[in-house]
Short mmCIF file of C-alpha atoms in Angstrom, two decimals:
data_model
loop_
_atom_site.label_atom_id
_atom_site.label_comp_id
_atom_site.label_asym_id
_atom_site.label_seq_id
_atom_site.Cartn_x
_atom_site.Cartn_y
_atom_site.Cartn_z
CA MET A 1 100.75 102.07 62.70
CA SER A 2 101.20 98.97 65.01
CA SER A 3 98.51 95.89 64.54
CA ALA A 4 96.76 96.62 67.97
CA GLU A 5 96.13 100.57 67.19
CA VAL A 6 94.79 99.20 63.86
CA GLU A 7 92.51 97.15 65.61
CA LEU A 8 91.36 99.54 67.99
CA ARG A 9 90.63 102.25 65.08
CA GLY A 10 88.42 99.28 63.89
CA VAL A 11 86.76 99.01 67.68
CA TRP A 12 86.40 103.08 67.40
CA HIS A 13 84.35 103.32 63.99
CA ARG A 14 82.32 100.40 64.59
CA SER A 15 81.17 101.77 67.83
CA PHE A 16 81.55 105.67 67.53
CA GLY A 17 81.71 106.18 63.30
CA ALA A 18 84.17 108.11 61.70
CA THR A 19 83.52 111.42 63.27
CA ARG A 20 85.76 112.41 66.34
CA THR A 21 88.86 110.23 65.30
CA ASP A 22 90.77 112.97 66.95
CA LEU A 23 89.67 111.70 70.45
CA LEU A 24 91.01 108.44 69.63
CA ASP A 25 94.48 109.83 68.10
CA GLY A 26 94.89 111.41 71.64
CA LEU A 27 94.29 108.14 73.14
CA LEU A 28 96.57 106.07 71.22
CA ALA A 29 99.30 108.78 71.86
CA ARG A 30 99.26 108.31 75.53
CA LEU A 31 98.97 104.34 74.96
CA ARG A 32 102.63 104.92 73.18
CA GLU A 33 104.12 106.82 75.95
CA PRO A 34 107.72 105.22 76.59
CA HIS A 35 107.39 104.31 80.24
CA ARG A 36 104.52 101.94 79.39
CA ARG A 37 105.81 98.35 78.98
CA TYR A 38 102.31 96.46 79.84
CA HIS A 39 99.66 98.72 79.84
CA THR A 40 99.91 99.57 76.03
CA ALA A 41 97.31 99.32 72.83
CA VAL A 42 98.02 95.35 72.90
CA HIS A 43 96.74 95.26 76.85
CA VAL A 44 93.71 97.44 75.83
CA VAL A 45 93.09 95.59 72.45
CA TRP A 46 92.94 92.30 74.90
CA VAL A 47 90.76 93.98 77.25
CA LEU A 48 88.42 94.61 74.64
CA ARG A 49 88.54 90.93 73.15
CA HIS A 50 87.88 89.51 76.78
CA LEU A 51 85.25 92.04 77.06
CA GLN A 52 83.21 90.82 73.96
CA ARG A 53 83.60 87.25 75.12
CA LEU A 54 82.12 87.86 78.33
CA VAL A 55 79.32 90.40 77.18
CA ASP A 56 78.42 87.22 74.65
CA ALA A 57 78.11 84.68 77.44
CA GLU A 58 76.32 86.88 79.99
CA ARG A 59 73.80 87.36 77.17
CA GLY A 60 73.75 83.35 76.31
CA ARG A 61 73.27 82.69 79.80
CA ASP A 62 70.05 85.40 80.44
CA GLY A 63 68.74 84.19 77.02
CA GLY A 64 68.37 87.36 75.38
CA ALA A 65 69.79 90.93 75.68
CA ASP A 66 70.54 92.53 78.82
CA ALA A 67 69.05 96.08 79.70
CA ALA A 68 72.18 96.39 82.17
CA ILE A 69 74.60 96.03 79.35
CA ASP A 70 75.49 99.26 77.38
CA ASP A 71 77.86 97.80 75.10
CA ASP A 72 79.42 101.28 73.62
CA ALA A 73 79.50 102.22 77.42
CA LEU A 74 82.07 99.27 78.21
CA ARG A 75 83.73 99.62 75.10
CA LEU A 76 84.50 103.52 75.66
CA ALA A 77 85.40 102.33 79.53
CA ALA A 78 87.53 99.77 78.20
CA LEU A 79 89.31 102.10 75.87
CA TYR A 80 89.87 104.50 78.54
CA HIS A 81 90.30 102.60 81.24
CA ASP A 82 94.21 103.19 81.55
CA ALA A 83 94.69 106.21 79.61
CA VAL A 84 96.43 108.11 82.13
CA TYR A 85 99.18 105.84 83.18
CA ASP A 86 101.94 107.16 85.50
CA PRO A 87 103.52 104.67 88.18
CA THR A 88 104.51 107.26 90.26
CA ARG A 89 101.10 108.55 91.07
CA ALA A 90 97.85 106.93 92.76
CA ASP A 91 94.93 108.76 91.04
CA ASN A 92 95.81 107.10 87.46
CA GLU A 93 91.79 105.63 87.55
CA ALA A 94 90.29 108.62 88.86
CA VAL A 95 92.24 110.89 86.01
CA SER A 96 91.05 108.30 83.42
CA ALA A 97 87.92 108.02 84.47
CA ARG A 98 87.23 111.84 84.27
CA LEU A 99 88.60 111.81 81.04
CA ALA A 100 86.73 108.92 79.94
CA ALA A 101 83.29 110.88 80.82
CA GLU A 102 84.67 113.85 78.89
CA VAL A 103 85.08 111.83 76.08
CA ALA A 104 81.67 110.57 76.12
CA ALA A 105 80.33 114.11 76.82
CA GLU A 106 82.54 115.31 73.26
CA LEU A 107 80.67 112.16 71.82
CA GLY A 108 77.34 113.79 72.38
CA TRP A 109 76.08 111.25 74.98
CA ASP A 110 73.91 112.60 78.13
CA ALA A 111 74.99 113.07 81.52
CA ALA A 112 73.74 109.60 83.05
CA ARG A 113 75.58 107.72 80.17
CA CYS A 114 79.00 109.83 80.74
CA HIS A 115 78.44 109.01 84.25
CA ASP A 116 78.15 105.36 84.02
CA VAL A 117 81.37 105.48 81.95
CA HIS A 118 83.00 107.23 84.66
CA GLU A 119 82.10 104.59 87.15
CA LEU A 120 82.61 101.58 85.19
CA VAL A 121 86.41 102.90 84.80
CA MET A 122 86.48 103.80 88.65
CA ALA A 123 85.48 100.16 89.38
CA THR A 124 88.97 99.17 88.09
CA THR A 125 90.41 100.76 91.11
CA THR A 126 89.10 98.34 93.73
CA HIS A 127 88.19 95.70 91.43
CA GLN A 128 85.00 95.21 93.67
CA PRO A 129 82.08 95.80 90.98
CA THR A 130 78.41 97.10 92.13
CA GLY A 131 77.00 95.51 89.25
CA THR A 132 76.95 93.35 86.23
CA ALA A 133 78.75 95.86 83.65
CA GLN A 134 81.55 96.55 86.19
CA ALA A 135 82.18 92.83 86.70
CA LEU A 136 82.59 92.35 82.81
CA LEU A 137 85.01 94.94 82.61
CA ILE A 138 86.94 94.33 85.87
CA ASP A 139 87.37 90.53 84.85
CA ALA A 140 87.99 91.46 81.10
CA ASP A 141 91.09 93.89 82.61
CA LEU A 142 92.00 91.19 84.97
CA ALA A 143 92.27 88.28 82.64
CA VAL A 144 96.18 88.09 82.47
CA LEU A 145 96.19 86.86 86.09
CA GLY A 146 94.82 83.55 84.55
CA ALA A 147 96.86 83.12 81.51
CA SER A 148 99.45 81.01 80.48
CA PRO A 149 102.47 80.76 82.66
CA ALA A 150 104.61 82.37 80.04
CA ASP A 151 101.94 85.52 79.27
CA TYR A 152 101.56 85.87 83.02
CA THR A 153 105.49 86.13 83.28
CA ALA A 154 105.41 88.81 80.24
CA TYR A 155 102.89 90.62 82.43
CA MET A 156 104.96 90.52 85.26
CA THR A 157 108.06 91.56 83.42
CA GLY A 158 106.28 94.82 81.80
CA VAL A 159 104.54 95.61 85.28
CA ARG A 160 108.12 95.64 86.83
CA ALA A 161 109.34 97.79 84.14
CA GLU A 162 106.92 100.16 84.59
CA TYR A 163 107.87 100.51 88.18
CA ALA A 164 111.73 100.65 87.52
CA HIS A 165 111.77 103.62 90.06
CA VAL A 166 111.22 101.32 92.68
CA ASN A 167 113.55 99.72 94.74
CA ALA A 168 113.47 95.83 94.98
CA ASP A 169 112.80 95.75 98.60
CA GLU A 170 109.70 98.06 98.34
CA TRP A 171 108.72 96.52 94.70
CA ARG A 172 108.58 93.07 96.81
CA LEU A 173 106.53 94.38 99.75
CA GLY A 174 104.10 96.19 97.48
CA ARG A 175 103.62 93.68 95.27
CA VAL A 176 103.01 90.74 97.75
CA ALA A 177 100.31 93.09 99.21
CA VAL A 178 98.76 93.69 95.92
CA LEU A 179 98.91 89.42 95.54
CA ASP A 180 97.63 88.71 99.17
CA SER A 181 94.88 91.13 98.45
CA PHE A 182 93.54 88.88 95.13
CA LEU A 183 94.59 85.54 97.01
CA ASP A 184 92.36 86.45 100.17
CA SER A 185 89.62 86.99 98.50
CA PRO A 186 86.93 84.34 97.88
CA THR A 187 87.32 84.67 94.24
CA VAL A 188 89.42 86.57 91.97
CA PHE A 189 87.09 86.93 89.37
CA HIS A 190 83.45 87.83 89.03
CA THR A 191 81.79 86.34 86.00
CA THR A 192 81.14 82.61 85.75
CA LEU A 193 82.83 82.33 82.31
CA MET A 194 86.04 83.55 84.20
CA GLN A 195 85.85 81.66 87.44
CA HIS A 196 85.19 78.39 85.31
CA GLU A 197 88.06 79.33 82.73
CA ARG A 198 90.87 81.17 84.53
CA GLU A 199 90.39 81.00 88.55
CA ALA A 200 92.62 77.99 89.25
CA ARG A 201 95.24 79.53 86.83
CA ALA A 202 94.98 82.79 88.30
CA ARG A 203 95.45 81.57 91.58
CA ALA A 204 98.57 79.14 90.87
CA ASN A 205 100.09 82.09 88.80
CA MET A 206 99.92 84.34 91.85
CA SER A 207 101.02 82.28 94.27
CA ALA A 208 103.83 81.28 92.26
CA GLU A 209 104.94 84.65 91.72
CA ARG A 210 104.37 85.45 95.71
CA ALA A 211 107.00 82.70 96.58
CA ALA A 212 109.58 83.85 94.25
CA LEU A 213 109.29 87.23 95.60
CA LEU A 214 109.51 85.74 99.10
CA ARG A 215 112.78 83.55 98.56
#
């Protein structure tokens, strides 16, 4: 078992207890799929780490507990946001969202909470949040955009490997469109902390990638 998987088991046990670890085993098996190069257990670990920082910062900014933040729902959504990841299909987030909601139901959560988990995962499709919790998850997921140049390059390399079935010209056009969608937005990130820490670096990283693709 990798160190990332050990960390994910710790998150699961702290949040959901020692029962139904069969559900976690199923998730870990998905994250080990051989076609994954970036969207692995390591990515999920980093999303969870960034998410905790963002939740703590949000609570500190508000001066106390925020009733809009359901910590365990956010963690479950983070765990499952890439549970289904097949670069040849366009509905990964939707299928992952359904799976996350099903897992929430298996854990005994009520219908409203299961729906919240579903909507959290679905928000990672467009990266346009409709509330605080969605903004926290989206920014944790996108944190790599504002990582160091070396870590950003590793991310780019991993994603390109996952899309090895796409030829160079199609990749270039598709990737530039994705980068432009972020660069044309007023802000890449939605939380104060990420805007302060990573906005400028994210724009520099993506601009450099875009220029390299168009050479």
